[in-house]
Short mmCIF file of C-alpha atoms in Angstrom, two decimals:
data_model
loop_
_atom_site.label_atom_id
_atom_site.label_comp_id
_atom_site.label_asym_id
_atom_site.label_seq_id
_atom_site.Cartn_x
_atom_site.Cartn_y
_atom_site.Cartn_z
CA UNK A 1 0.00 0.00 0.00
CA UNK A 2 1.64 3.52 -1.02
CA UNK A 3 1.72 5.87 1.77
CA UNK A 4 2.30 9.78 2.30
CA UNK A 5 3.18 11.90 4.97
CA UNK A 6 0.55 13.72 6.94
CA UNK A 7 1.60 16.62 9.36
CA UNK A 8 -1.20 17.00 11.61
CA UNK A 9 -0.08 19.90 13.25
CA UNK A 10 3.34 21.26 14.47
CA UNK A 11 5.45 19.04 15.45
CA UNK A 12 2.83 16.14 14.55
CA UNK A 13 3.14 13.80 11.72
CA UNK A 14 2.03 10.57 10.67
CA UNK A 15 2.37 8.03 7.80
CA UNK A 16 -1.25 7.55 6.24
CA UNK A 17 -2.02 4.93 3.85
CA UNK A 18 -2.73 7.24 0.27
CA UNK A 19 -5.24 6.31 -2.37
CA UNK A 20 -4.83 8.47 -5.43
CA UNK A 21 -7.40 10.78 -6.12
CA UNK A 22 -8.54 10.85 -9.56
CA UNK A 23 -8.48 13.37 -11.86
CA UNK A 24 -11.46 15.62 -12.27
CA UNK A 25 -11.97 18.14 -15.40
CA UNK A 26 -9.05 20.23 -16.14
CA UNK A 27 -7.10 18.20 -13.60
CA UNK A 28 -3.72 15.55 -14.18
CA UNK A 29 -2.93 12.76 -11.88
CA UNK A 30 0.66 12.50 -11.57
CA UNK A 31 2.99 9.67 -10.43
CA UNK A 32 5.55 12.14 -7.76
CA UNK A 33 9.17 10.41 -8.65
CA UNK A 34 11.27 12.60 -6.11
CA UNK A 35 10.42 15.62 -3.30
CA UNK A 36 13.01 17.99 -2.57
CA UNK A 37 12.75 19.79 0.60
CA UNK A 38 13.93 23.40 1.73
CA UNK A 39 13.33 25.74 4.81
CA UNK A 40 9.64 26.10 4.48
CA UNK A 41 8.71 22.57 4.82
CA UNK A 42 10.54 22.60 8.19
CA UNK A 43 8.33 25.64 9.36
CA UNK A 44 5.35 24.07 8.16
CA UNK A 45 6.46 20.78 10.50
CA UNK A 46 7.24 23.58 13.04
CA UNK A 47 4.55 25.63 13.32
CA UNK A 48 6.65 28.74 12.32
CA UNK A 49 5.17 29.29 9.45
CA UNK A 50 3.31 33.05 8.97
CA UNK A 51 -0.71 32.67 9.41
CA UNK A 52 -2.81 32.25 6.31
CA UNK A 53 0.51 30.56 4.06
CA UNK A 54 -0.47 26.54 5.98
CA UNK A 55 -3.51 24.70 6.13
CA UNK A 56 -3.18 21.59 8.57
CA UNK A 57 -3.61 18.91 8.33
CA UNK A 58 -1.66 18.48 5.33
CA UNK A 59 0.69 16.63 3.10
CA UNK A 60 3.70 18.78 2.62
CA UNK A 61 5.66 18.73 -0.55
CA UNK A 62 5.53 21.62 -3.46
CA UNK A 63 9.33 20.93 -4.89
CA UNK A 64 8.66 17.60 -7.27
CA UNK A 65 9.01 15.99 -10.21
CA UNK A 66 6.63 12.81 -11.35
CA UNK A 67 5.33 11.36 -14.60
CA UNK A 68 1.75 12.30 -15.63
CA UNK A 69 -0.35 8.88 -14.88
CA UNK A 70 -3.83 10.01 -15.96
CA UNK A 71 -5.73 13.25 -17.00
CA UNK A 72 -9.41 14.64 -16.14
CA UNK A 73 -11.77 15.63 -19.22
CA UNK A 74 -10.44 18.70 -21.01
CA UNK A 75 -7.18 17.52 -20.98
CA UNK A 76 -5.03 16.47 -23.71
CA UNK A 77 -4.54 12.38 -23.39
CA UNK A 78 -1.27 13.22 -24.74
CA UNK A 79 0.07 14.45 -21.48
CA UNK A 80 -0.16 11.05 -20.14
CA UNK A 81 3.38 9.04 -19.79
CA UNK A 82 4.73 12.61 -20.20
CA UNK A 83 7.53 13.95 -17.63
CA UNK A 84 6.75 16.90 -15.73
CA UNK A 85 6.96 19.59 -12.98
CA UNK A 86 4.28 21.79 -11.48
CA UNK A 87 3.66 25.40 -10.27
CA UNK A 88 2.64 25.57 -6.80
CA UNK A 89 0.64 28.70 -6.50
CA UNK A 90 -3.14 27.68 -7.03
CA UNK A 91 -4.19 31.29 -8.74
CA UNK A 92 -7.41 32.48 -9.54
CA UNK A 93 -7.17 33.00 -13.37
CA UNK A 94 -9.63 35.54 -13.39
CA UNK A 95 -7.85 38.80 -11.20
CA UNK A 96 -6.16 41.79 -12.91
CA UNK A 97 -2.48 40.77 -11.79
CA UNK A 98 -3.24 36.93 -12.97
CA UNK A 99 -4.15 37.87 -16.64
CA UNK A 100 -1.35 40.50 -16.44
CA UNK A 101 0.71 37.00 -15.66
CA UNK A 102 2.06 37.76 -12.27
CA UNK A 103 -0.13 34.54 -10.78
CA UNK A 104 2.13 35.00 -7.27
CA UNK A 105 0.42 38.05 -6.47
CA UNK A 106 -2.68 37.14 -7.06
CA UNK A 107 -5.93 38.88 -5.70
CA UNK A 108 -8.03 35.97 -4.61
CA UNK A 109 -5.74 34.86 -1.87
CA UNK A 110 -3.02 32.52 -0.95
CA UNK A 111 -3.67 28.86 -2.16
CA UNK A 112 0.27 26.78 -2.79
CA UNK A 113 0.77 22.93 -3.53
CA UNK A 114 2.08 21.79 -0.10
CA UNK A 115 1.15 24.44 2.02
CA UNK A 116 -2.88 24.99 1.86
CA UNK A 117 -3.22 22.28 -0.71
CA UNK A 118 -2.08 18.40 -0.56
CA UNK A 119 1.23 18.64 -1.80
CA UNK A 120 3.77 15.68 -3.24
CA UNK A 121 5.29 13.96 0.21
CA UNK A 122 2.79 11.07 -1.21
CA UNK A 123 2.88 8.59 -4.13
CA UNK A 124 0.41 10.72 -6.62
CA UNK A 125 -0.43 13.90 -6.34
CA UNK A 126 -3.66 15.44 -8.52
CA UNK A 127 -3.48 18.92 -9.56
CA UNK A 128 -4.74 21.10 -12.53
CA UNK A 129 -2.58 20.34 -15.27
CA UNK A 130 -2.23 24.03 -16.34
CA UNK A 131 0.16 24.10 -13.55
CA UNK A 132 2.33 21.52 -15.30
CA UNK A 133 5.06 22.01 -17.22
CA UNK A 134 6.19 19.14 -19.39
CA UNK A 135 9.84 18.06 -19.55
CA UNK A 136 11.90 16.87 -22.34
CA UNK A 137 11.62 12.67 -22.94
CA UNK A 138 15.39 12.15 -21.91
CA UNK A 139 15.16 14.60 -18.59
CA UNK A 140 16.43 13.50 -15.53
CA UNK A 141 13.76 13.22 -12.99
CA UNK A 142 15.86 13.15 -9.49
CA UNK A 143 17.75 16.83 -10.81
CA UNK A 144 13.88 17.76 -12.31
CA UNK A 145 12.52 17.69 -8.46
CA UNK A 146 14.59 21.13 -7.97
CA UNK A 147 13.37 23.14 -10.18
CA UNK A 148 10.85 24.69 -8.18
CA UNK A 149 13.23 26.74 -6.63
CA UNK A 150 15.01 26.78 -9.80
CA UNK A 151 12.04 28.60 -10.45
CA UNK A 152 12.22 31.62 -7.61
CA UNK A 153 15.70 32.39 -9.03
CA UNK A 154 15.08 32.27 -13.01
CA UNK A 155 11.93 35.17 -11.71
CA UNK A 156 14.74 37.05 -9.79
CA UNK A 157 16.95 36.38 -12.77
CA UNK A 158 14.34 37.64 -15.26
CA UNK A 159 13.81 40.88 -12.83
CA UNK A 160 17.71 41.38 -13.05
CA UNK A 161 17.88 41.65 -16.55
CA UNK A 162 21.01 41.14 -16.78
CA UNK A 163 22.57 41.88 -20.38
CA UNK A 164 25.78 40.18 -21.55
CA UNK A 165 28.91 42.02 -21.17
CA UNK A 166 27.78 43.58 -17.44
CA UNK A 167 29.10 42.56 -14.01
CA UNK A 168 26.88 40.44 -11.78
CA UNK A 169 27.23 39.22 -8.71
CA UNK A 170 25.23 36.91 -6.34
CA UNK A 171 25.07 36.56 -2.70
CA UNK A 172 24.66 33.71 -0.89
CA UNK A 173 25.64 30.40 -1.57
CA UNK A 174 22.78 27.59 -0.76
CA UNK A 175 20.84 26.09 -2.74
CA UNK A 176 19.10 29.08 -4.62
CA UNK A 177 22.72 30.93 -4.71
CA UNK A 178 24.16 28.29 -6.87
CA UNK A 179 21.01 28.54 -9.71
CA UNK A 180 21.61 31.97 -9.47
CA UNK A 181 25.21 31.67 -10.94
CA UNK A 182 24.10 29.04 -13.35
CA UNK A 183 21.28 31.25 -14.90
CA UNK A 184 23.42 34.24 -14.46
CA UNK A 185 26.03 32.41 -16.29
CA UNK A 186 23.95 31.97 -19.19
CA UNK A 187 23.66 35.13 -19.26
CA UNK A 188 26.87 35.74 -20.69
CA UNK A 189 28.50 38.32 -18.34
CA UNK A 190 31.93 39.89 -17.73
CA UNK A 191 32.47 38.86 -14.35
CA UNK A 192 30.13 36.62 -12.01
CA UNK A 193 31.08 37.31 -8.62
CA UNK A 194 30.13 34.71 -5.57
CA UNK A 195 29.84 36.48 -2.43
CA UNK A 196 29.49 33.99 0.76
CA UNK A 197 30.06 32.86 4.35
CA UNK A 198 31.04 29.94 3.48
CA UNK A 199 34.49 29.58 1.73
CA UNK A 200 34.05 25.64 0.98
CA UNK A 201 31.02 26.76 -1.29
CA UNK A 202 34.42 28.61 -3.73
CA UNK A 203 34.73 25.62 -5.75
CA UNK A 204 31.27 24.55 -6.32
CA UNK A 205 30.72 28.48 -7.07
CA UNK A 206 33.20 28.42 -9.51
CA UNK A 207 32.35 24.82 -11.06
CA UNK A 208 28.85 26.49 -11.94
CA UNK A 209 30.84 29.28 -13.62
CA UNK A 210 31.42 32.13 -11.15
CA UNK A 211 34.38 33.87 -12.03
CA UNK A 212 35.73 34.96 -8.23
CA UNK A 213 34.66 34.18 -4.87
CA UNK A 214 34.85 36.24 -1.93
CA UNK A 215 33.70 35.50 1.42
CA UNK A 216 32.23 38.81 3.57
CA UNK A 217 34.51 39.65 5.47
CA UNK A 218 36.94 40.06 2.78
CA UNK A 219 36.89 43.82 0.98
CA UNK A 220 34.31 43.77 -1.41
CA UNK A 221 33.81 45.83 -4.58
CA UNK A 222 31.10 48.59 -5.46
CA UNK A 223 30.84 49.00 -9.21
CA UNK A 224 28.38 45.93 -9.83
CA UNK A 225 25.72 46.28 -12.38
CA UNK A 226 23.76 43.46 -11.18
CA UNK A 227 23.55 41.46 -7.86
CA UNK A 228 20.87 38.77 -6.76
CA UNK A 229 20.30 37.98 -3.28
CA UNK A 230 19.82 34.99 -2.03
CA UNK A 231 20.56 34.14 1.53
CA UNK A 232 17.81 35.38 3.51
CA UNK A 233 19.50 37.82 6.22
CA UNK A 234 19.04 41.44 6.66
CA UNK A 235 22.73 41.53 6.52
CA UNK A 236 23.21 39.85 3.43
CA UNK A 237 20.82 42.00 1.29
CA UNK A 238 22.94 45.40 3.20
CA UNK A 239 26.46 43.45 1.91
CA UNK A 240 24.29 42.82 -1.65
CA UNK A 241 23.43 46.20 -2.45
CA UNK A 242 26.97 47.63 -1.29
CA UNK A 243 28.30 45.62 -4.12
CA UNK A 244 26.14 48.04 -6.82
CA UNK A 245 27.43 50.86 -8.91
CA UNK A 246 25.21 53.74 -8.31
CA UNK A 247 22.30 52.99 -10.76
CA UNK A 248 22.34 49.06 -10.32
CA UNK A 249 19.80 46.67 -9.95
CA UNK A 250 19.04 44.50 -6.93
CA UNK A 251 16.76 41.34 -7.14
CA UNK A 252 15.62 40.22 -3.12
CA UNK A 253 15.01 36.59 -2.87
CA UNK A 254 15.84 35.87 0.77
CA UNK A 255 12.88 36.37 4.01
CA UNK A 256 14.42 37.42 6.88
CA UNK A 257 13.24 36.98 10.36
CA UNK A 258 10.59 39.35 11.28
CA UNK A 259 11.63 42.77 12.53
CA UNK A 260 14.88 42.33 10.66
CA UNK A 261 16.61 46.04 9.89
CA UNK A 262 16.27 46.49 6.22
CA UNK A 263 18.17 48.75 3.37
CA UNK A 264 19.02 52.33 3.69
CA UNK A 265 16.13 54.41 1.87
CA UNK A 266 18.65 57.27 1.86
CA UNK A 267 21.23 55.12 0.22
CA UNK A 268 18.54 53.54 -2.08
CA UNK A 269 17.95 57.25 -3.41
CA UNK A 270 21.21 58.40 -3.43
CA UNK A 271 22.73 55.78 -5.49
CA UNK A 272 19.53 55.36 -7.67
CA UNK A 273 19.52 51.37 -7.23
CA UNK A 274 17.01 49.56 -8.82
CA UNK A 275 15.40 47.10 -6.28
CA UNK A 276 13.08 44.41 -6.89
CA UNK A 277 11.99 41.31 -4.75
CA UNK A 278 10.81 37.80 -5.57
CA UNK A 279 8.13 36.15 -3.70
CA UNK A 280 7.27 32.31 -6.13
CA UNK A 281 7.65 32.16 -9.34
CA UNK A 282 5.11 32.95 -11.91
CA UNK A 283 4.85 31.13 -15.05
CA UNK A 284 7.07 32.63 -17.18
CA UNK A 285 10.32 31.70 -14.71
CA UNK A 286 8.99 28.17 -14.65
CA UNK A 287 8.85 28.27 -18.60
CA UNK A 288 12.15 29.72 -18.98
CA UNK A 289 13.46 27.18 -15.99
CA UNK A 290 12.16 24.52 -18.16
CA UNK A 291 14.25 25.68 -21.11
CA UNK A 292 17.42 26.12 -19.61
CA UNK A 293 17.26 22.81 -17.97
CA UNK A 294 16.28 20.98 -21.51
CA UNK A 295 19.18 23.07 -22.97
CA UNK A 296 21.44 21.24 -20.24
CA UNK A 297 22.68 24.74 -19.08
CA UNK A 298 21.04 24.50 -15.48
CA UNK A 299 22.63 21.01 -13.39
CA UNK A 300 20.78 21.09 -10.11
CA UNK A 301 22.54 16.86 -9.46
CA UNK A 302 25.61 18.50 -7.38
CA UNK A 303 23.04 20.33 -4.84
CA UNK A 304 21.69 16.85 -4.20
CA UNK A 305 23.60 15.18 -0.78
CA UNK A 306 20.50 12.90 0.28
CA UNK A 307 17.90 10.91 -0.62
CA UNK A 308 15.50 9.31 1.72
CA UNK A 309 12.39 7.14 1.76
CA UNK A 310 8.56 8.91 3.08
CA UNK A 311 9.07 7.22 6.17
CA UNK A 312 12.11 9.09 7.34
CA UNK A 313 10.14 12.30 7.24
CA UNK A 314 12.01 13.45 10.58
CA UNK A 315 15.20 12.66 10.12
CA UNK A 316 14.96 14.53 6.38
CA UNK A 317 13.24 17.73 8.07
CA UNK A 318 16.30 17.21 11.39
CA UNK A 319 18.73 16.96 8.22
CA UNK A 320 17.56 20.56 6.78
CA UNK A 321 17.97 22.44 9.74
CA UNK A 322 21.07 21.06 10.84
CA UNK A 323 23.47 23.43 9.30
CA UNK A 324 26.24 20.62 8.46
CA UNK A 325 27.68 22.35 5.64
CA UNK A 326 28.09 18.40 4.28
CA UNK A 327 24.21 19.12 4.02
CA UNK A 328 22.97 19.98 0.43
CA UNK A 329 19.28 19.46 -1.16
CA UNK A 330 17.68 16.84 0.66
CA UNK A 331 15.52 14.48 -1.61
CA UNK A 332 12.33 12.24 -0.45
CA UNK A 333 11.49 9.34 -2.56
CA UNK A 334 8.00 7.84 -2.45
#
């Protein structure tokens, strides 16, 4: 009998026996192959996770990959047999800011795979399939399970804008640091600059293309055209836009704790910096994720350190929050 985890409430789990749901109109059942998981899943298991983003109880799980298994009416049978991932962020449709195409912000409320809705920490998950983004025939499945966060980064990447020829520069060096060099990379820059705490994250940095490595407390330069964000600290996004030429552009993708002291707003003005912030991605960074991955320029394999079954749930969630820098993405396998 397949199985899938169930957190109850925080700090409560359980492994419940699952029986696939079938697909209704507009919806795809999908077989889940892998489910990565990051930070949020631990606050979900927690309880630290901000009211109105988690529904308990619920099956956790919005970072998969799976092979489509069956489709609802009003679905191409084509899809079936198919290799895919999925957006997360159940949107309306019908709001202003979803037919403008920015689905993450949109009006009818928060609704996210693994959060308020049963998510892939099971055998099948059912969804509607205009969340789904098919893969190429020959794509690995086990590196396809990261592309949701992929995702977050190619929307901060898209933000940045980055044109070939400028300077760029990235801070932060987990998991989402390390797709931002790759699809910065791609980008075709003059210099790719890894900024980090962490100096055994130089090589990795620089096997993914980045072109120096410097760790904070080092002296850092200020004539950046471009500089992503990644590692969540009020601090980090202060060292990120010191690194800018007045005039840059800064993308945000880390969440500090609450009541964390932000940027300058004199310094913002002063310098003229460009600031945006990334919150999901929409569907355009899961389409372009999607290509760069078929066009082999994104390898998420090398974040990859474990793989567990469902039923070590706890030790997967105790792995995450260890901080063991021998920790990387941590994989469940249903």
């Amino acid at each position: 009998m397949s199985t899938a985890v169930v957190v109850e409430a925080p700090g409560e789990h359980r492994l419940a026996s699952h029986e696939p749901r079938r697909p209704e109109a507009g919806e795809a059942l999908v077989r889940v192959h892998a489910v990565g998981i990051c930070g949020s899943d631990r606050e979900v298991y927690q309880g630290n996770r901000p009211e109105g983003y988690v529904r308990y109880p619920l099956t956790p799980g919005h970072e998969w990959s799976g092979t489509v298994a069956a489709v609802g009416t009003g679905v191409p049978a084509t899809l079936v047999g198919r290799k895919v991932v999925g957006e997360g962020f159940r949107n309306c449709q019908v709001c202003d800011r979803c037919h403008a195409g920015e689905t993450t912000l949109c009006t009818a409320g928060y609704e996210e795979t693994g959060f308020t809705q049963p998510g892939a920490m099971a055998a099948t998950l059912t969804l509607p399939a205009r969340l789904l983004h098919v893969l190429p025939d020959d794509a690995d499945l086990t590196a396809a399970a990261l592309l949701e966060p992929a995702a977050c980064i190619a929307a901060a990447a898209l933000k940045a804008n980055a044109r070939p020829g400028e300077r760029v520069a990235v801070v932060g060096t987990g998991t989402l640091g390390m797709f931002a060099v790759q699809f910065l990379k791609a980008g075709s820059p003059a210099e790719l600059l890894v900024v980090g705490t962490r100096p055994d994250r130089a090589k990795l940095s620089k096997d993914f293309g980045a072109s120096r490595f410097l760790t904070r407390d080092q002296e850092l330069p200020d004539d950046f055209d471009v500089v992503i964000e990644t590692a969540g600290s009020a601090s980090a996004a202060r060292t990120a836009a010191s690194l800018l030429r007045r005039g840059g552009r800064l993308v945000l993708t880390g969440i500090p704790a609450p009541g964390a002291e932000g940027l300058d707003p004199t310094d913002l003005v002063v310098r003229q910096l460009e600031v945006h912030t990334v919150f999901g991605a929409p569907p355009d960074a899961w389409a372009h994720t999607v290509r760069v991955f078929g066009a082999g320029l994104l390898d998420p394999l090398p974040l990859i350190t474990h793989e567990l079954p469902l039923a070590e749930f706890p030790q997967a969630i105790e792995l995450v929050g260890s901080g063991d820098p021998k920790v990387g993405k941590v994989l469940l396998r249903p």
